[in-house]
Amino acid sequence: MNDNDLKKTGNGQEPQKALNFLEAIIEEDIRNAKNEGRVHTRFPPEPNGYLHIGHAKSICLNFGLAEKYNGRCNLRFDDTNPTKEEEEYVQSIMEDVRWLGFDWEDRLFYASDYFGQLYEWALKMIREGKAYVDDQSADLISEQRGVPTRPGTESPFRKRSAEENMDLFLRMKNGEFPDGTRVLRAKIDMASPNMHMRDPVLYRIMHAKHHRTGSKWCIYPMYDYAHGQSDYLEGITHSICTLEFEIHRPLYEWFLDNIIDTDYRPRQYEFARLNLSYTVMSKRKLLELVSGGYVKGWSDPRMPTISGLRRRGYTPESIRMFAERVGVAKRENVIDVGLLEFCVREDLNKKAPRIFAVLDPVKVVITNYPEGKTEDLDLDVNPEDPEAGSRKVPFTREIFIERDDFMENPPAKFFRLGPGREVRLKGAYIIKCEDFIRDEQGNITEIRCTYDPETRSGSGSERKVKGTLHWVSVPHALDAEVRLYDRLFKTEEPDIAEEGKDYKDNLNPDSLTVVNGKIEPGVKGATPYEKFQFQRLGYFCVDPDTTGNKLVFNRTVTLRETWSKISGK
Ligand code: ATP
Ligand code: MG
């Protein structure tokens, strides 16, 4: 969130968002009728894991720019590495992009769609003396690359004739050589200060089955050799990626300049990747958390994956709002995870029906309330949404309240229940604590109160007290398993670890607490992903583990403020 982004418009009225640097570039390109004014972006995930909130940022950016400028955005799987990629990931990525509310229409592509074309271009480069087969090991090749301040060493195979290269490359393709024995390299410049220009590898031998091309190929293009050409083949105009690819840009341009003879080029622009406090974002690390059993799968509600956030109770709107507020930066920074939580609160505050849930229940008996009587009280479904109407909540002689809403010896500022004190039960009556009962261990098992029948909410009663509590009728309460999440990591920058340790040592051992709650009966029949505000406690979402006879909730986020402390109604 950056207030500097908000500038007054000419008439000084409505604040209008200033253009981010990509929007400024695109508007300039449109003005100049570059690419006939077309705007065509793409989101290019590698299907080697589930998408995370950083990808969500990139999705919102690429699809969002296309939407804003009447352009198009492709979904393209960068599937050049068969050993790490899986169909499960492809499916999850498509689900996540759709769930965020974006549509690639008929523009679903795979880098593997271009394997044939990329191969043809490799042959062209060999014929023109711009690529050669190197028989050295990967280690040796990387050693010879040298360091940025000193030129690398040329491979002894660099001067091979085009005929010999052609022959060897065909035999690589035909499966004559084992993995790792040869590579095809571009012949560029072993002295370039840009290490990526020092004869980069184009193809490696991998006798591996590809999720789409099966065993058709045993040589696979490197990501760098495929990426820019894929953009070219799809007619991408603005090829947006994260900063670490800035240094790859000259290589992408070199490839196109050496194989394409028309003028059109996709232009690459880099922005800073999203980093979030208390979060790790690399897919490699997320995979490790999953496979090491540190979390329960990619969609564990503690994970920063889109599917984890969905299960946690985040809405697509809240994530899009977050992406918008984060903006587009050119320099690396770390965004406070609190901003993400702020966005989901904002959204759910408007949408989530309110209910009563007691997560650490203690029983209250209202001794002067008739036994067996039930009153169906009217409460707002959502005071933020006038359309939402009201709900019926049963009130009886025995209710649950939160254990910490009672104190035996409360301090002066404690406006909740204590011996001789009064509180209002939200939407019901004022009650007064007359007595309480302990078990042998000293735990309070029952609080005994009286109620004032003249104080029913909505009856016009004048009497006010400072505290207001939520409650659930004992005979009507539904039982639910409630999973309370805290941050997955206990340090703000979990990637930074002490010597000899790693990010896993920064995991928060208390990131999940499971309690058994008592819930208002109106939630009966709620289905997975339905969201509620448990009044005074936070936003909660029905977990897919819910079955016909077991309700499971995930806490999405706590509330920042509660009416119990500020209102006496
Ligand atoms: P990771 O580093 O988390 O493994 P990646 O960059 O390897 O991610 P890709 O599947 O290659 O993952 O990414 C697809 C697109 O998402 C790329 O354009 C990439 O730049 C973008 N992206 C990935 N991580 C972030 C992030 N943290 N913030 C913004 N964009 C991101
Ligand atoms: Mg990547």
Coordinates of C-alpha atoms and ligand atoms in Angstrom, one line a residue:
M1 CA 0.0 0.0 0.0
N2 CA 1.5 3.2 -1.0
D3 CA -0.2 6.5 -0.4
N4 CA 2.0 8.2 -3.0
D5 CA 0.1 6.1 -5.5
L6 CA -3.0 8.1 -4.8
K7 CA -3.0 11.4 -6.6
K8 CA -5.8 13.9 -6.9
T9 CA -7.4 14.2 -10.3
G10 CA -7.7 17.5 -12.1
N11 CA -10.8 18.6 -10.3
G12 CA -9.4 17.7 -6.9
Q13 CA -12.3 15.4 -6.1
E14 CA -12.0 11.6 -6.5
P15 CA -8.5 10.3 -5.8
Q16 CA -7.3 8.4 -8.8
K17 CA -4.6 5.8 -8.8
A18 CA -1.4 6.8 -10.6
L19 CA -0.3 4.5 -13.4
N20 CA 2.3 1.9 -12.4
F21 CA 5.4 1.8 -14.6
L22 CA 4.0 -1.1 -16.7
E23 CA 0.7 0.7 -17.3
A24 CA 2.8 3.8 -18.3
I25 CA 4.8 1.7 -20.8
I26 CA 1.7 0.1 -22.2
E27 CA -0.1 3.4 -22.6
E28 CA 2.9 4.9 -24.4
D29 CA 3.0 1.8 -26.7
I30 CA -0.6 2.2 -27.5
R31 CA -0.2 5.9 -28.3
N32 CA 2.7 4.9 -30.6
A33 CA 0.6 2.1 -32.2
K34 CA 3.4 -0.3 -31.4
N35 CA 2.3 -3.8 -32.4
E36 CA -0.7 -2.2 -34.0
G37 CA -1.8 -1.2 -30.5
R38 CA -2.2 -4.8 -29.3
V39 CA -1.6 -5.7 -25.7
H40 CA -0.9 -9.4 -25.2
T41 CA 0.5 -10.8 -22.0
R42 CA 0.9 -14.3 -20.6
F43 CA 1.2 -16.0 -17.3
P44 CA 3.9 -18.7 -17.7
P45 CA 4.1 -21.0 -14.7
E46 CA 6.3 -24.1 -14.6
P47 CA 4.0 -27.0 -13.5
N48 CA 6.4 -28.1 -10.8
G49 CA 4.3 -27.2 -7.8
Y50 CA 1.2 -25.4 -6.7
L51 CA 0.9 -21.7 -7.2
H52 CA 1.5 -19.4 -4.3
I53 CA 0.5 -15.8 -3.4
G54 CA 3.5 -14.5 -5.4
H55 CA 2.1 -16.2 -8.5
A56 CA -1.3 -14.7 -7.7
K57 CA 0.4 -11.3 -7.9
S58 CA 1.8 -12.1 -11.3
I59 CA -1.6 -13.6 -12.5
C60 CA -3.4 -10.4 -11.4
L61 CA -0.8 -8.3 -13.1
N62 CA -0.8 -10.1 -16.4
F63 CA -4.5 -10.8 -16.7
G64 CA -5.3 -7.5 -15.1
L65 CA -3.3 -5.5 -17.7
A66 CA -4.9 -7.4 -20.5
E67 CA -8.3 -6.7 -19.1
K68 CA -7.6 -3.0 -18.5
Y69 CA -6.2 -2.5 -22.0
N70 CA -8.7 -4.6 -23.9
G71 CA -5.9 -7.1 -24.7
R72 CA -5.4 -10.8 -24.1
C73 CA -3.6 -12.9 -21.7
N74 CA -2.4 -16.5 -22.3
L75 CA -1.9 -19.2 -19.9
R76 CA 1.3 -21.0 -20.8
F77 CA 2.9 -23.9 -19.0
D78 CA 6.6 -23.7 -19.2
D79 CA 7.0 -27.5 -19.2
T80 CA 10.6 -28.0 -20.4
N81 CA 11.8 -30.2 -17.5
P82 CA 10.0 -33.5 -17.6
T83 CA 11.5 -34.8 -14.3
K84 CA 10.0 -32.2 -12.1
E85 CA 6.7 -31.6 -13.8
E86 CA 3.4 -33.3 -13.2
E87 CA -0.2 -33.3 -14.5
E88 CA -1.5 -32.8 -11.0
Y89 CA 0.3 -29.4 -10.9
V90 CA -1.1 -28.5 -14.3
Q91 CA -4.7 -29.1 -13.0
S92 CA -4.2 -27.3 -9.8
I93 CA -2.7 -24.2 -11.6
M94 CA -5.7 -24.0 -14.0
E95 CA -8.1 -24.3 -11.0
D96 CA -6.3 -21.6 -9.2
V97 CA -6.2 -19.1 -12.1
R98 CA -9.9 -19.7 -12.7
W99 CA -10.7 -19.4 -9.1
L100 CA -9.0 -16.0 -9.0
G101 CA -11.5 -15.0 -11.6
F102 CA -9.4 -15.0 -14.8
D103 CA -10.1 -16.6 -18.1
W104 CA -7.5 -17.6 -20.8
E105 CA -10.4 -18.5 -23.1
D106 CA -8.9 -20.6 -25.9
R107 CA -5.4 -19.5 -25.2
L108 CA -4.0 -22.4 -23.2
F109 CA -0.5 -23.2 -24.3
Y110 CA 2.5 -25.4 -23.4
A111 CA 6.1 -24.7 -24.1
S112 CA 6.1 -28.4 -25.2
D113 CA 3.7 -27.4 -28.0
Y114 CA 6.8 -25.7 -29.5
F115 CA 9.3 -28.5 -29.1
G116 CA 9.2 -29.2 -32.8
Q117 CA 9.7 -25.6 -33.8
L118 CA 12.5 -25.1 -31.2
Y119 CA 14.2 -28.1 -32.6
E120 CA 14.0 -26.7 -36.1
W121 CA 15.6 -23.5 -34.9
A122 CA 18.3 -25.4 -33.2
L123 CA 19.1 -27.1 -36.5
K124 CA 19.2 -23.7 -38.2
M125 CA 21.6 -22.4 -35.6
I126 CA 23.9 -25.5 -36.1
R127 CA 23.8 -25.0 -39.8
E128 CA 24.8 -21.4 -39.4
G129 CA 27.6 -22.2 -37.0
K130 CA 25.8 -20.6 -34.0
A131 CA 25.5 -23.8 -32.0
Y132 CA 27.7 -26.8 -31.2
V133 CA 27.6 -30.1 -29.4
D134 CA 29.8 -30.2 -26.4
D135 CA 30.9 -33.6 -25.1
Q136 CA 32.1 -32.4 -21.7
S137 CA 30.4 -33.0 -18.4
A138 CA 28.1 -30.4 -16.8
D139 CA 30.6 -29.8 -14.1
L140 CA 33.4 -29.1 -16.5
I141 CA 31.2 -26.8 -18.6
S142 CA 30.2 -24.9 -15.5
E143 CA 33.8 -24.7 -14.3
Q144 CA 34.9 -23.3 -17.7
R145 CA 32.3 -20.6 -17.5
G146 CA 34.6 -18.7 -15.2
V147 CA 33.5 -15.7 -13.1
P148 CA 31.9 -12.5 -14.3
T149 CA 35.2 -10.5 -13.9
R150 CA 37.3 -12.9 -15.9
P151 CA 36.6 -14.5 -19.3
G152 CA 35.7 -18.2 -19.3
T153 CA 37.5 -20.9 -21.2
E154 CA 36.4 -22.0 -24.6
S155 CA 35.3 -25.6 -24.9
P156 CA 37.6 -27.8 -27.0
F157 CA 34.5 -28.8 -28.9
R158 CA 33.6 -25.2 -29.8
K159 CA 35.2 -25.4 -33.3
R160 CA 33.4 -28.5 -34.5
S161 CA 32.2 -28.3 -38.0
A162 CA 28.5 -27.8 -38.7
E163 CA 28.4 -31.2 -40.3
E164 CA 29.8 -32.9 -37.2
N165 CA 27.5 -30.9 -34.9
M166 CA 24.5 -31.8 -37.1
D167 CA 25.3 -35.5 -37.0
L168 CA 25.9 -35.5 -33.2
F169 CA 22.7 -33.5 -32.5
L170 CA 20.6 -35.9 -34.6
R171 CA 22.1 -38.8 -32.8
M172 CA 21.4 -37.1 -29.5
K173 CA 17.8 -36.7 -30.6
N174 CA 17.6 -40.3 -31.8
G175 CA 18.5 -41.5 -28.3
E176 CA 22.0 -42.8 -29.1
F177 CA 23.6 -41.3 -26.0
P178 CA 23.0 -41.6 -22.3
D179 CA 21.8 -38.8 -20.2
G180 CA 24.4 -36.1 -19.4
T181 CA 26.9 -37.2 -22.0
R182 CA 26.4 -34.3 -24.4
V183 CA 24.7 -31.0 -24.7
L184 CA 24.0 -28.5 -27.5
R185 CA 25.3 -25.0 -26.7
A186 CA 24.9 -21.7 -28.4
K187 CA 28.1 -20.2 -29.7
I188 CA 28.0 -16.7 -28.3
D189 CA 30.8 -15.2 -26.3
M190 CA 32.9 -16.9 -23.5
A191 CA 34.2 -13.5 -22.5
S192 CA 30.9 -11.7 -22.1
P193 CA 30.5 -10.0 -18.7
N194 CA 27.0 -11.5 -18.7
M195 CA 27.5 -15.1 -17.7
H196 CA 24.3 -16.1 -19.4
M197 CA 25.9 -15.2 -22.8
R198 CA 28.8 -17.6 -22.2
D199 CA 27.7 -20.3 -24.6
P200 CA 24.6 -21.3 -22.7
V201 CA 23.2 -24.8 -23.0
L202 CA 20.3 -25.1 -25.3
Y203 CA 19.5 -28.8 -25.1
R204 CA 20.3 -31.6 -22.7
I205 CA 19.7 -35.4 -23.0
M206 CA 17.1 -36.7 -20.7
H207 CA 15.6 -40.1 -21.2
A208 CA 12.5 -39.1 -19.3
K209 CA 8.8 -39.3 -20.1
H210 CA 7.2 -35.9 -20.5
H211 CA 3.7 -35.3 -19.2
R212 CA 2.5 -34.3 -22.6
T213 CA 4.9 -35.5 -25.2
G214 CA 5.5 -38.9 -23.6
S215 CA 8.6 -40.5 -24.9
K216 CA 8.7 -38.7 -28.2
W217 CA 11.8 -36.7 -27.1
C218 CA 14.9 -37.6 -25.2
I219 CA 16.4 -34.2 -25.6
Y220 CA 14.7 -31.2 -23.9
P221 CA 15.3 -27.5 -24.4
M222 CA 16.5 -25.4 -21.5
Y223 CA 14.0 -23.0 -20.1
D224 CA 16.1 -20.0 -21.3
Y225 CA 16.1 -21.4 -24.9
A226 CA 12.3 -21.9 -24.8
H227 CA 10.9 -19.0 -23.0
G228 CA 11.5 -16.0 -25.3
Q229 CA 10.7 -18.0 -28.4
S230 CA 7.5 -19.2 -26.8
D231 CA 6.5 -15.5 -26.2
Y232 CA 7.4 -14.8 -29.8
L233 CA 5.3 -17.7 -31.2
E234 CA 2.3 -16.5 -29.2
G235 CA 2.6 -12.9 -30.3
I236 CA 3.2 -11.6 -26.8
T237 CA 3.7 -7.9 -26.7
H238 CA 4.6 -7.3 -23.1
S239 CA 6.5 -10.1 -21.6
I240 CA 6.4 -9.4 -17.8
C241 CA 8.6 -11.3 -15.4
T242 CA 10.4 -10.9 -12.2
L243 CA 13.7 -9.1 -11.7
E244 CA 16.0 -12.1 -11.7
F245 CA 15.3 -12.5 -15.4
E246 CA 16.6 -9.0 -16.3
I247 CA 20.0 -10.5 -16.8
H248 CA 18.6 -13.2 -19.1
R249 CA 17.0 -10.6 -21.4
P250 CA 20.0 -10.1 -23.7
L251 CA 20.1 -13.8 -24.2
Y252 CA 16.4 -14.0 -25.1
E253 CA 17.0 -11.2 -27.5
W254 CA 20.0 -12.9 -29.0
F255 CA 18.1 -16.0 -29.7
L256 CA 15.3 -14.2 -31.5
D257 CA 17.7 -12.0 -33.4
N258 CA 19.5 -15.1 -34.6
I259 CA 16.6 -17.1 -35.7
I260 CA 13.9 -14.6 -36.7
D261 CA 14.1 -12.1 -39.5
T262 CA 11.0 -10.1 -39.0
D263 CA 10.8 -7.0 -36.8
Y264 CA 8.2 -8.0 -34.3
R265 CA 9.7 -8.8 -30.9
P266 CA 8.0 -9.4 -27.5
R267 CA 9.5 -6.9 -25.0
Q268 CA 10.4 -8.1 -21.6
Y269 CA 9.8 -5.9 -18.5
E270 CA 10.8 -6.9 -15.0
F271 CA 9.2 -6.2 -11.7
A272 CA 10.1 -7.1 -8.2
R273 CA 8.8 -10.4 -7.0
L274 CA 6.4 -10.3 -4.1
N275 CA 8.0 -11.3 -0.7
L276 CA 5.8 -11.6 2.3
S277 CA 6.9 -11.4 5.9
Y278 CA 6.6 -14.7 7.9
T279 CA 6.4 -16.6 4.7
V280 CA 8.6 -18.6 2.4
M281 CA 7.6 -18.5 -1.2
S282 CA 9.9 -20.7 -3.2
K283 CA 8.2 -23.7 -4.7
R284 CA 11.2 -25.8 -3.8
K285 CA 10.8 -25.0 -0.2
L286 CA 7.0 -25.4 -0.3
L287 CA 7.5 -28.8 -1.9
E288 CA 9.9 -29.7 0.9
L289 CA 7.3 -28.7 3.5
V290 CA 4.8 -30.9 1.8
S291 CA 7.0 -33.9 1.2
G292 CA 8.6 -33.7 4.7
G293 CA 5.2 -33.7 6.3
Y294 CA 5.7 -30.3 8.0
V295 CA 2.2 -29.4 6.7
K296 CA -0.7 -31.4 5.5
G297 CA -0.3 -31.1 1.7
W298 CA -0.1 -28.2 -0.7
S299 CA -3.5 -27.0 0.4
D300 CA -2.8 -26.9 4.1
P301 CA -4.5 -23.7 5.3
R302 CA -1.1 -22.5 6.7
M303 CA 0.5 -22.6 3.3
P304 CA 0.9 -19.5 1.2
T305 CA -0.4 -21.4 -1.8
I306 CA -3.5 -20.2 -3.5
S307 CA -5.2 -23.5 -2.7
G308 CA -4.1 -23.1 1.0
L309 CA -5.5 -19.6 1.1
R310 CA -8.7 -20.8 -0.4
R311 CA -9.1 -23.5 2.1
R312 CA -8.2 -21.0 4.8
G313 CA -11.2 -18.9 3.8
Y314 CA -9.6 -16.3 1.6
T315 CA -11.8 -15.0 -1.3
P316 CA -10.6 -14.3 -4.8
E317 CA -11.6 -10.7 -4.3
S318 CA -9.4 -10.3 -1.2
I319 CA -6.4 -11.6 -3.0
R320 CA -7.0 -9.4 -6.0
M321 CA -7.4 -6.4 -3.6
F322 CA -4.1 -7.4 -2.1
A323 CA -2.4 -7.6 -5.4
E324 CA -3.7 -4.2 -6.3
R325 CA -2.6 -2.6 -3.0
V326 CA 0.9 -4.1 -3.2
G327 CA 1.3 -2.4 -6.6
V328 CA 4.2 -3.0 -8.9
A329 CA 7.7 -2.2 -7.7
K330 CA 11.0 -2.2 -9.4
R331 CA 13.0 -2.9 -6.3
E332 CA 12.8 -5.9 -4.0
N333 CA 10.9 -5.4 -0.7
V334 CA 9.0 -7.4 1.8
I335 CA 5.3 -6.8 2.2
D336 CA 3.8 -7.2 5.7
V337 CA 1.6 -10.3 5.8
G338 CA -0.8 -8.1 7.8
L339 CA -1.8 -6.4 4.6
L340 CA -3.1 -9.7 3.2
E341 CA -5.0 -10.2 6.4
F342 CA -6.4 -6.7 6.2
C343 CA -7.7 -7.4 2.7
V344 CA -9.5 -10.6 3.7
R345 CA -11.1 -8.8 6.7
E346 CA -12.2 -6.0 4.5
D347 CA -13.9 -8.3 2.1
L348 CA -15.4 -10.8 4.6
N349 CA -16.7 -8.0 6.8
K350 CA -19.0 -7.1 3.9
K351 CA -20.0 -10.7 3.0
A352 CA -19.7 -13.1 5.9
P353 CA -22.9 -13.9 7.9
R354 CA -22.5 -13.4 11.6
I355 CA -22.9 -16.3 13.9
F356 CA -22.2 -17.1 17.6
A357 CA -19.6 -19.7 18.3
V358 CA -18.0 -20.4 21.7
L359 CA -14.5 -21.9 21.3
D360 CA -13.6 -22.4 25.0
P361 CA -17.0 -23.0 26.5
V362 CA -18.1 -22.7 30.1
K363 CA -21.8 -23.2 31.1
V364 CA -24.0 -20.4 32.4
V365 CA -27.2 -21.3 34.1
I366 CA -29.8 -18.5 34.3
T367 CA -31.6 -19.5 37.5
N368 CA -34.6 -17.3 37.2
Y369 CA -35.3 -18.2 33.5
P370 CA -38.0 -20.8 33.1
E371 CA -36.8 -24.4 32.5
G372 CA -37.8 -25.8 29.1
K373 CA -38.5 -22.4 27.6
T374 CA -36.9 -21.4 24.3
E375 CA -37.1 -17.9 22.8
D376 CA -36.2 -17.4 19.2
L377 CA -34.4 -14.1 19.2
D378 CA -33.8 -12.0 16.1
L379 CA -30.2 -11.0 15.3
D380 CA -28.7 -9.4 12.3
V381 CA -27.1 -11.7 9.7
N382 CA -24.7 -8.9 8.8
P383 CA -25.0 -5.4 10.1
E384 CA -22.7 -4.3 7.3
D385 CA -25.1 -5.6 4.7
P386 CA -28.7 -4.2 5.0
E387 CA -29.9 -6.8 2.5
A388 CA -28.8 -9.7 4.6
G389 CA -31.8 -9.6 7.0
S390 CA -32.0 -11.3 10.3
R391 CA -31.5 -14.8 11.7
K392 CA -33.3 -16.6 14.6
V393 CA -31.1 -17.6 17.5
P394 CA -32.5 -19.8 20.3
F395 CA -32.1 -18.6 23.8
T396 CA -32.6 -20.9 26.8
R397 CA -31.9 -21.2 30.5
E398 CA -28.5 -22.8 29.9
I399 CA -26.0 -21.2 27.6
F400 CA -22.3 -21.4 26.9
I401 CA -20.0 -18.4 27.0
E402 CA -16.2 -18.1 26.6
R403 CA -14.3 -19.2 29.6
D404 CA -12.1 -16.1 29.4
D405 CA -15.2 -13.8 29.5
F406 CA -15.5 -14.7 33.2
M407 CA -13.0 -13.7 35.9
E408 CA -13.2 -14.6 39.5
N409 CA -11.3 -11.5 40.5
P410 CA -11.5 -9.1 37.6
P411 CA -9.5 -6.0 37.4
A412 CA -11.3 -2.6 37.1
K413 CA -11.1 -2.4 33.3
F414 CA -12.6 -5.9 32.8
F415 CA -16.1 -5.2 31.5
R416 CA -17.1 -8.8 31.2
L417 CA -18.5 -11.2 33.7
G418 CA -17.4 -11.6 37.3
P419 CA -19.0 -12.2 40.7
G420 CA -21.8 -9.6 41.2
R421 CA -21.2 -8.1 37.7
E422 CA -23.6 -7.5 34.9
V423 CA -23.1 -8.0 31.1
R424 CA -25.4 -8.0 28.1
L425 CA -25.8 -11.2 26.2
K426 CA -25.7 -10.0 22.6
G427 CA -29.2 -9.8 21.2
A428 CA -30.7 -11.1 24.4
Y429 CA -30.8 -9.9 28.0
I430 CA -28.6 -8.4 30.7
I431 CA -27.5 -11.1 33.2
K432 CA -25.8 -10.8 36.6
C433 CA -23.4 -13.3 38.0
E434 CA -24.6 -14.5 41.4
D435 CA -22.3 -17.5 42.0
F436 CA -20.1 -20.1 40.3
I437 CA -19.2 -23.7 40.9
R438 CA -15.8 -25.4 40.8
D439 CA -14.7 -29.0 40.3
E440 CA -12.2 -30.8 42.5
Q441 CA -9.3 -29.5 40.4
G442 CA -10.5 -25.9 40.9
N443 CA -11.7 -25.4 37.4
I444 CA -14.9 -23.4 37.1
T445 CA -17.6 -25.7 35.7
E446 CA -20.7 -23.6 36.0
I447 CA -21.5 -19.9 36.4
R448 CA -24.9 -19.1 38.0
C449 CA -26.6 -15.9 36.9
T450 CA -30.0 -14.2 37.0
Y451 CA -31.4 -12.2 34.1
D452 CA -33.4 -9.0 34.0
P453 CA -36.5 -9.8 31.9
E454 CA -37.0 -6.1 31.2
T455 CA -33.8 -5.8 29.2
R456 CA -34.5 -7.8 26.2
S457 CA -32.7 -6.4 23.2
G458 CA -34.9 -4.4 20.9
S459 CA -37.6 -4.0 23.6
G460 CA -36.6 -0.3 24.1
S461 CA -35.1 -1.0 27.5
E462 CA -33.0 1.9 28.7
R463 CA -30.6 0.0 30.9
K464 CA -27.0 -0.1 29.6
V465 CA -24.0 -2.1 30.7
K466 CA -20.4 -1.9 29.5
G467 CA -19.8 -5.5 28.3
T468 CA -21.5 -7.5 25.7
L469 CA -20.9 -11.2 25.2
H470 CA -21.7 -13.8 22.6
W471 CA -23.3 -17.0 23.7
V472 CA -24.8 -20.3 22.4
S473 CA -27.8 -22.1 23.9
V474 CA -26.6 -25.4 25.4
P475 CA -29.4 -27.7 24.2
H476 CA -29.1 -26.3 20.7
A477 CA -25.4 -26.0 20.3
L478 CA -23.7 -27.9 17.4
D479 CA -20.3 -29.3 18.1
A480 CA -17.5 -28.4 15.7
E481 CA -13.8 -29.0 15.4
V482 CA -12.2 -25.6 15.0
R483 CA -8.7 -25.3 13.7
L484 CA -7.0 -22.2 14.8
Y485 CA -4.0 -21.2 12.7
D486 CA -1.1 -19.0 13.6
R487 CA 1.8 -18.0 11.3
L488 CA 3.6 -21.0 9.9
F489 CA 6.9 -19.3 10.7
K490 CA 7.9 -17.6 13.9
T491 CA 10.4 -15.2 12.3
E492 CA 9.7 -12.3 10.0
E493 CA 12.2 -13.4 7.4
P494 CA 12.2 -17.2 7.7
D495 CA 14.6 -17.6 4.8
I496 CA 17.3 -16.1 7.0
A497 CA 18.5 -18.7 9.4
E498 CA 21.5 -19.0 11.7
E499 CA 24.7 -20.8 10.6
G500 CA 24.0 -24.5 10.1
K501 CA 20.3 -24.1 10.2
D502 CA 17.7 -23.4 7.6
Y503 CA 14.2 -22.0 7.1
K504 CA 12.7 -25.1 8.6
D505 CA 14.2 -24.3 11.9
N506 CA 12.1 -21.2 11.9
L507 CA 8.8 -23.1 11.7
N508 CA 6.3 -22.1 14.4
P509 CA 5.6 -25.2 16.5
D510 CA 2.3 -23.7 17.5
S511 CA 0.9 -22.8 14.0
L512 CA -2.1 -25.1 14.5
T513 CA -4.3 -25.5 17.6
V514 CA -7.4 -27.6 17.4
V515 CA -10.4 -26.9 19.7
N516 CA -13.9 -28.2 20.1
G517 CA -16.3 -25.4 19.8
K518 CA -20.0 -24.9 20.4
I519 CA -21.8 -23.3 17.4
E520 CA -25.1 -21.6 16.9
P521 CA -27.6 -24.2 15.3
G522 CA -28.2 -22.0 12.2
V523 CA -24.9 -23.2 10.6
K524 CA -26.3 -26.7 10.3
G525 CA -25.9 -27.9 6.7
A526 CA -23.1 -25.4 5.9
T527 CA -20.9 -26.7 3.1
P528 CA -17.2 -26.6 2.5
Y529 CA -15.8 -23.1 1.9
E530 CA -18.8 -21.3 3.3
K531 CA -17.6 -18.4 5.4
F532 CA -18.8 -16.9 8.6
Q533 CA -17.9 -14.3 11.1
F534 CA -17.8 -15.9 14.5
Q535 CA -18.8 -12.8 16.4
R536 CA -16.0 -11.3 18.5
L537 CA -13.6 -14.1 17.3
G538 CA -12.8 -13.7 13.7
Y539 CA -13.7 -15.1 10.3
F540 CA -14.0 -18.8 9.8
C541 CA -14.5 -21.1 6.9
V542 CA -16.0 -24.6 6.6
D543 CA -13.3 -27.1 5.9
P544 CA -13.8 -29.8 3.3
D545 CA -13.1 -32.3 6.0
T546 CA -16.6 -31.6 7.2
T547 CA -19.0 -34.6 6.9
G548 CA -22.6 -35.2 7.6
N549 CA -22.0 -35.6 11.3
K550 CA -18.8 -33.6 11.8
L551 CA -18.4 -29.9 11.3
V552 CA -14.9 -28.6 10.8
F553 CA -14.0 -24.9 10.6
N554 CA -10.7 -23.1 9.8
R555 CA -10.0 -19.8 11.3
T556 CA -9.2 -17.5 8.4
V557 CA -8.2 -14.5 10.5
T558 CA -9.0 -13.0 13.8
L559 CA -10.9 -9.7 14.2
R560 CA -9.1 -6.6 14.9
E561 CA -11.7 -4.9 17.0
T562 CA -14.6 -6.3 18.9
W563 CA -17.8 -4.7 19.9
S564 CA -17.6 -6.3 23.4
K565 CA -15.0 -3.7 24.5
I566 CA -16.5 -0.7 22.9
S567 CA -20.2 -1.2 23.1
G568 CA -22.6 -1.6 25.9
K569 CA -25.6 -2.4 23.8
Ligands
ATP1 P1 9.5 -20.0 -7.3 O1 10.7 -19.1 -7.3 O2 8.5 -19.7 -6.2 O3 9.7 -21.4 -7.4 P2 9.1 -19.6 -10.0 O4 9.4 -18.2 -10.5 O5 10.1 -20.6 -10.3 O6 8.6 -19.5 -8.5 P3 7.3 -20.0 -12.1 O7 6.3 -21.1 -12.3 O8 8.4 -20.0 -13.0 O9 7.8 -20.0 -10.6 O10 6.6 -18.6 -12.2 C1 5.5 -18.3 -13.0 C2 5.4 -16.8 -13.1 O11 5.1 -16.3 -11.8 C3 6.7 -16.2 -13.5 O12 6.4 -15.1 -14.5 C4 7.3 -15.6 -12.3 O13 8.1 -14.5 -12.5 C5 6.1 -15.3 -11.4 N1 6.4 -15.3 -10.0 C6 6.9 -16.3 -9.3 N2 7.1 -16.0 -8.0 C7 6.6 -14.7 -7.9 C8 6.6 -13.8 -6.8 N3 7.0 -14.1 -5.6 N4 6.1 -12.5 -7.1 C9 5.6 -12.2 -8.3 N5 5.7 -13.0 -9.3 C10 6.2 -14.3 -9.2
MG2 MG 10.8 -20.5 -12.5

